[in-house]
Amino acid sequence: MRDPLQRFQRWAEQRLPALTRFRRPESLPIELHRRRIYIVPSGFGIGFSILLLVMLVGALNYANNAALLLTCLLGAASAASMLVAFRSLDGLRLSHIRAGHAIAGQAIELTLAFDSSRQRNAIRLDLSGDTVAFAIDANTTAQVKLTLPTVQRGWQPLPRLRLWSTWPLGLFRVWSWLYPDQSVLVWPRPEVAGPSPHAPADDARHMRLHRGDELAALRDYRAGDPQRHIAWKASARHDHLLVKDFEQPQSRPQWQLDWRQLSALDNEARIARLARWLNEAQAQRCSYSLWLPGNEIASNSGPLHYARCMSALAQLP
Amino acid sequence: MTSPTPRRKAVEPPIDSRAFDLLSLTMALVLGLHAPHLPWWLSMALALTLGGRWWQRRQRAGRVPRWLKLPLLALLTLAVIVEYGNIFGREPGSALAVGLLILKLLETETARDARVGTSFACFGLMTALLFDQGLVATVVVALGLLPALATLRSLEPGQAPTSLARGLLPGLALSAAALPLALAAFLLVPRLSSPLWGAPSPGPARTGLSDNMSPGNFTDLLTDDHPAMRVSFEGAPPPPDLRYFRAYVMWNFDGRSWRYLDARYTGPREPATLEADRSIHYQISLQPTHQRVLPTLDVPLQAPAQASLQADREVLVDKPVNDEVSYSARSALRYRLQSTLDDRSRRLGLRLPAGFNPRTQALATQWRQRYGSDDAAIVQAALTLFHDGGFRYTLAPAPLGRDSVDDFLFDTREGFCEHYSSAFTVLMRAAGIPARVVTGYQGGYWNKLGEYLLVRYSDAHAWSEVWLAGRGWVRIDPTGAVRPERVSLGAAAAAGDQLSWYRNDWLQGLRNHWDIVNRWWDQGVIGFDALRQRGLLTPFGIRDTDTATLGILLAVSSVLFIAIGLAWALLRRRPRDPLRDALRELERKLARMGVVRGLAEGPQHYLSRAARALPGQRDELARLMSCYLELRYAHDEPPPESLRMFQRTVQDFRVVNVVK
């Protein structure tokens, strides 16, 4: 029952000019109104109306007015539920969309904020195969979270969203298309493996120069620790390697990640490598700077800085 | 086309416990409404199945396994066939439907199952009305729609949680909003003048009056206090002792029972002559009797339309009355019926079966010898016997033997109207006075509010008529001699404390008053048939409304109601801003004075410009401006008293014609 109905809906939307009117992306906020809300009986609605017809004929045949009254009441209530269904979308407002962060290939989390002046129930939102149901209280904002699969880095426009409901009785299916003029930024996917960023020599010396000589503590060996920091004597007394941890008041490793260093690679490979380096730098909590064509990001650290660098990478042509 | 279609999930998620509870409640209600006509063991079994399934689902969601479901289905079908003989027809069909409905609950796990179950439950609710379409039953069934609607609501995902009771309210609101449309549809859906299939099966068999009378067969009738008919009179109602409604006149006595013989046996005869003195016009609405007789007030002058007057002034119709009918008639209150008796009638009126009731015959012969030819004295002697001979009025008399009248008159001396009328008639015949038994209704409750006489089945009565020379057939009510209250106050008073507890006085009074609602329901709703529908538009000058007109009216009114509904649905309530409205008014006033607000002009700029342009009102405008700015920008919500003051000031602002 459902499939032919959906085919019919799709056909109708292709055919009817009124239904295609809102195909162009539009800017937020989007408020639903009667010219963009569509309503058809659901499969259950059609079945139920056949049942009502049977009840009507039965009541008429047996000249049973009480049964006829009941049938009329049920039929009228079904018809009234159509208006309630319409009202469950009418006046609903999509005020803004917030996107999370995701690298290409992963799903990105979107938060859609809907607000409404009255209470609404059982509204469903379809986005590329994902359906979320939500309710809104009067004069509040509902934060609806759903995920959108991504393919490649860069700005990805949002697809059309379908807002639909079968509230209140499931007899009618009311829907509307939202096509917000908004894109989400997808970060580049880092390469899986590759060389470490080689810091410029002077920087390395600088690092060593500033490396504190005071031994603060011994800690477990981590991959990537310089060999000369291993405390061999102390390690001999344990069953794993220990590393001398030096007090480093200001001389955390400073990475200067530069687009120009990777001239041997093509653009996407460069971006993938830089992304991996950014990840490593972020994991090691060191501060780093990033040079990109037309965009120079000064050395800094922290998640905001990381997001800024990744976004810059993502937006490269 | 890039429309994202929802992925069809292979497995639908199970419904939550709230939806299941509501569905179970709906089904329990359907079962409860059908229980009165289902065999008790089937109701019990289905109730247990429902309860068990509900308990099982509470423990753990999951369908009942197939090996349990299929045998239950077979068992149900078998049970219905064993009980009713087949599975078709009203009773077996509804029993099967209710059973299937409960079994559907066993496999209900997903929203789809629940929807199918709920629809089927709605159908079950409707079929309950085929058994009882009284007001109370209809209201209860209509309330049964509430859990059904609530079930459908609860199947929608993503809704704010509510309590079970509050979940029922929106359904009530929806039904209430739908009521006008429902009523319009009810009035205008064209009725069928003849059924499409099958004959509408007769309603529940009420004993009613039957065309024969034997001792004891009135007992059921006299304890059935359902309404039999309602009578409204033109003018004042007749006094209680004249409220005799004639149904059958019985001549034929076989020693045990009296039998009515219609024209098929007696041959066509002219109605007996009637000389009327006072007559009264009235209208009767009669509940289905499944008999051909229409009771009329004693004695009818002519038959109502579509009915015929029989030889003894009974009124018969061609077909049994299977639906409520309404008819009007005129009857004589003081009359002389058949002043000359023909030989055949005399012979019939004196005939007694040979070899029965010897003691009664002896008594009658003795009376005849004592009073000679004075028939009236013999009648009086019989009534005196009933009054003083130790007779008792009871609805539970001792059984009578072969000589039923002898046993009654000389041994048991207890009984009710049919015993008395039968014994009296036999006595009269034995004494040589032509006599016959008449059955019908006597008494009734006068409903002051509705101005109609409510006659119940328990008002059924039997009396006698004797033919006296010069007076014709005279009604004699021997029961009245034993229990005068039976005639003056009605059946309930005569029965005294022999009736069940619920028939006590105040409750009976309440039931009598409540009857006006029933009458309204029966006449206005149940009795609204094809005929009445055709006369629907008579007040608007259309005599006969045909099906096409009804269809058009139905379409028009549906469109009208849907338009009203749409207007409601499309209504957008914008939040009102009184401050802005007040400023608008000020702008209008200033515009009349030549200062028009520019499109891109803010209030402060505009009002200062106005103040400059209108030096006479500069101070006032400056005050208004500061007041407006404060109200608008200093508060989230303007304080009401300042707002009122601002509004008043704007109202008082005078438009002065400026000469430029």
XYZ file of C-alpha atoms in Angstrom, chain A residues 53-291:
239
model
C -18.432 2.699 3.975
C -19.170 -0.859 5.049
C -20.500 0.406 8.360
C -22.646 2.978 6.542
C -24.176 0.426 4.201
C -24.766 -1.946 7.097
C -26.456 0.705 9.185
C -28.607 1.819 6.265
C -29.522 -1.721 5.361
C -30.643 -2.601 8.847
C -32.306 0.831 9.130
C -30.445 1.205 12.388
C -30.238 4.897 13.076
C -28.074 4.583 16.169
C -25.447 2.719 14.160
C -25.785 5.287 11.407
C -25.238 8.068 13.899
C -22.143 6.320 15.203
C -20.820 5.869 11.678
C -21.461 9.517 10.858
C -19.703 10.553 14.048
C -16.681 8.419 13.278
C -16.595 9.656 9.696
C -16.868 13.284 10.733
C -14.139 12.778 13.340
C -11.919 11.300 10.627
C -12.585 14.298 8.419
C -11.842 16.631 11.315
C -8.577 14.792 11.911
C -7.537 15.987 8.458
C -7.663 19.571 9.672
C -5.777 18.649 12.817
C -3.161 16.975 10.643
C -2.825 20.116 8.564
C -2.523 22.246 11.654
C 0.251 20.082 13.016
C 2.554 21.463 10.308
C 0.966 24.836 9.601
C 2.943 27.661 11.189
C 5.891 25.500 12.139
C 9.157 27.408 11.787
C 12.618 26.112 11.116
C 14.665 28.861 12.693
C 18.232 27.672 12.353
C 20.450 24.724 11.649
C 23.678 23.973 13.465
C 26.111 21.492 12.068
C 28.725 19.522 13.972
C 32.073 18.481 12.603
C 32.803 15.431 10.581
C 35.480 14.290 8.212
C 34.530 13.175 4.760
C 32.885 9.756 4.734
C 31.556 10.060 8.229
C 28.059 11.215 9.095
C 27.752 14.781 10.221
C 25.430 15.679 13.052
C 22.889 18.397 12.344
C 20.808 20.177 14.941
C 17.657 21.740 13.541
C 15.837 24.210 15.728
C 12.081 24.304 15.161
C 9.860 26.670 17.006
C 6.146 26.919 17.277
C 3.540 29.001 19.017
C 1.418 25.986 19.926
C 1.954 22.430 20.957
C 2.603 19.919 18.235
C 3.050 16.201 18.388
C 4.520 13.406 16.366
C 6.213 15.442 13.669
C 8.718 13.453 11.707
C 11.705 14.663 9.790
C 13.254 12.669 6.966
C 16.787 13.298 5.887
C 18.415 10.883 3.498
C 16.879 7.767 4.934
C 17.022 8.851 8.522
C 13.743 9.619 10.288
C 13.400 11.424 13.578
C 10.131 12.011 15.412
C 9.705 14.926 17.768
C 7.187 17.002 19.660
C 7.213 20.709 20.429
C 5.635 22.415 23.399
C 3.902 25.724 22.942
C 6.288 28.680 22.528
C 9.410 26.608 22.805
C 12.121 25.468 20.486
C 12.703 21.841 19.684
C 16.275 20.848 18.919
C 16.111 17.987 16.473
C 19.318 16.068 15.957
C 19.947 13.924 12.952
C 22.891 12.808 10.901
C 23.778 13.364 7.313
C 26.252 11.133 5.488
C 29.090 12.971 3.784
C 31.193 12.081 0.782
C 33.931 14.590 0.246
C 35.527 17.568 1.928
C 34.277 21.068 1.419
C 30.953 22.766 1.513
C 28.137 20.271 1.179
C 24.705 21.760 0.571
C 21.903 20.316 2.658
C 19.535 18.078 0.724
C 15.800 18.645 0.761
C 14.302 17.736 4.081
C 10.881 16.255 4.356
C 8.786 17.201 7.345
C 5.797 14.938 7.705
C 3.277 13.660 10.157
C 0.355 11.303 10.377
C -0.921 12.917 13.549
C -3.512 12.579 15.065
C -5.098 9.329 13.923
C -2.783 8.095 11.211
C -5.505 8.540 8.616
C -3.862 11.372 6.717
C -0.279 11.985 5.806
C 0.675 15.627 5.727
C 4.066 16.695 4.492
C 6.131 19.607 3.356
C 9.543 19.976 1.822
C 12.197 22.148 3.356
C 15.140 23.150 1.229
C 17.221 25.403 3.401
C 19.884 27.384 1.632
C 22.566 26.160 3.924
C 25.677 24.080 3.552
C 27.723 22.182 6.016
C 31.486 22.117 5.972
C 32.987 18.669 5.757
C 36.551 18.329 6.904
C 39.048 16.466 4.778
C 39.771 12.868 5.511
C 43.373 12.474 6.788
C 45.626 9.979 5.091
C 46.031 6.747 6.927
C 49.792 6.729 7.249
C 52.716 8.801 6.080
C 55.794 10.595 7.233
C 55.893 12.824 10.270
C 56.216 16.507 9.734
C 59.898 17.282 9.831
C 60.426 20.373 11.794
C 62.925 22.907 10.411
C 66.397 22.424 11.842
C 66.619 25.698 13.612
C 63.329 25.021 15.194
C 64.535 21.689 16.434
C 67.594 23.258 17.912
C 65.434 25.888 19.411
C 63.417 23.194 20.917
C 66.358 21.424 22.360
C 67.688 24.698 23.619
C 64.540 25.348 25.450
C 64.033 21.865 26.622
C 64.306 21.954 30.354
C 67.117 19.970 31.837
C 65.448 19.384 35.106
C 64.163 15.908 35.321
C 60.595 16.128 36.495
C 59.556 12.522 36.506
C 59.801 9.234 34.784
C 56.902 8.168 32.669
C 55.978 5.243 30.426
C 57.395 5.159 26.966
C 55.086 6.430 24.248
C 55.590 5.851 20.571
C 57.454 8.781 19.146
C 59.490 9.599 22.255
C 63.102 10.459 21.325
C 65.491 7.593 22.004
C 67.820 9.721 24.004
C 65.136 10.460 26.549
C 64.791 6.850 27.512
C 65.991 6.215 31.036
C 67.841 3.030 30.406
C 68.970 2.436 33.928
C 65.559 2.948 35.355
C 63.978 0.896 32.617
C 66.208 -2.023 33.441
C 64.584 -2.245 36.832
C 61.120 -2.417 35.295
C 59.623 -4.629 32.668
C 58.867 -1.751 30.343
C 60.645 1.305 29.077
C 60.617 4.503 31.057
C 61.267 7.920 29.668
C 62.663 10.946 31.351
C 60.062 13.609 31.417
C 61.508 17.077 31.476
C 59.866 20.136 32.756
C 58.998 22.124 29.673
C 57.766 25.454 30.839
C 57.381 27.150 27.483
C 59.096 25.095 24.935
C 56.368 22.739 23.776
C 57.037 21.499 20.287
C 56.128 24.071 17.748
C 55.051 22.629 14.458
C 54.980 24.725 11.409
C 52.802 22.950 8.918
C 53.297 24.317 5.469
C 51.515 23.667 2.230
C 54.680 24.540 0.348
C 56.700 21.740 1.952
C 54.552 19.172 0.197
C 55.056 20.313 -3.343
C 55.744 16.796 -4.480
C 52.129 15.729 -3.893
C 48.916 16.640 -5.622
C 46.384 18.878 -3.923
C 44.186 16.276 -2.297
C 47.124 14.254 -1.063
C 48.633 17.399 0.413
C 45.383 18.184 2.164
C 45.097 14.640 3.461
C 48.627 14.755 4.819
C 48.170 18.132 6.441
C 44.997 16.866 7.989
C 46.814 13.905 9.449
C 49.520 16.170 10.814
C 46.904 18.416 12.331
C 45.409 15.367 14.028
C 48.798 14.304 15.331
C 49.597 17.773 16.537
C 46.258 17.955 18.264
C 46.832 14.524 19.838
C 50.237 15.606 21.137
C 48.776 18.861 22.355
C 51.514 20.861 20.823
C 50.981 24.179 19.234
C 51.188 24.501 15.508
C 50.803 26.967 12.739
C 49.430 26.323 9.293
C 50.330 27.968 6.057
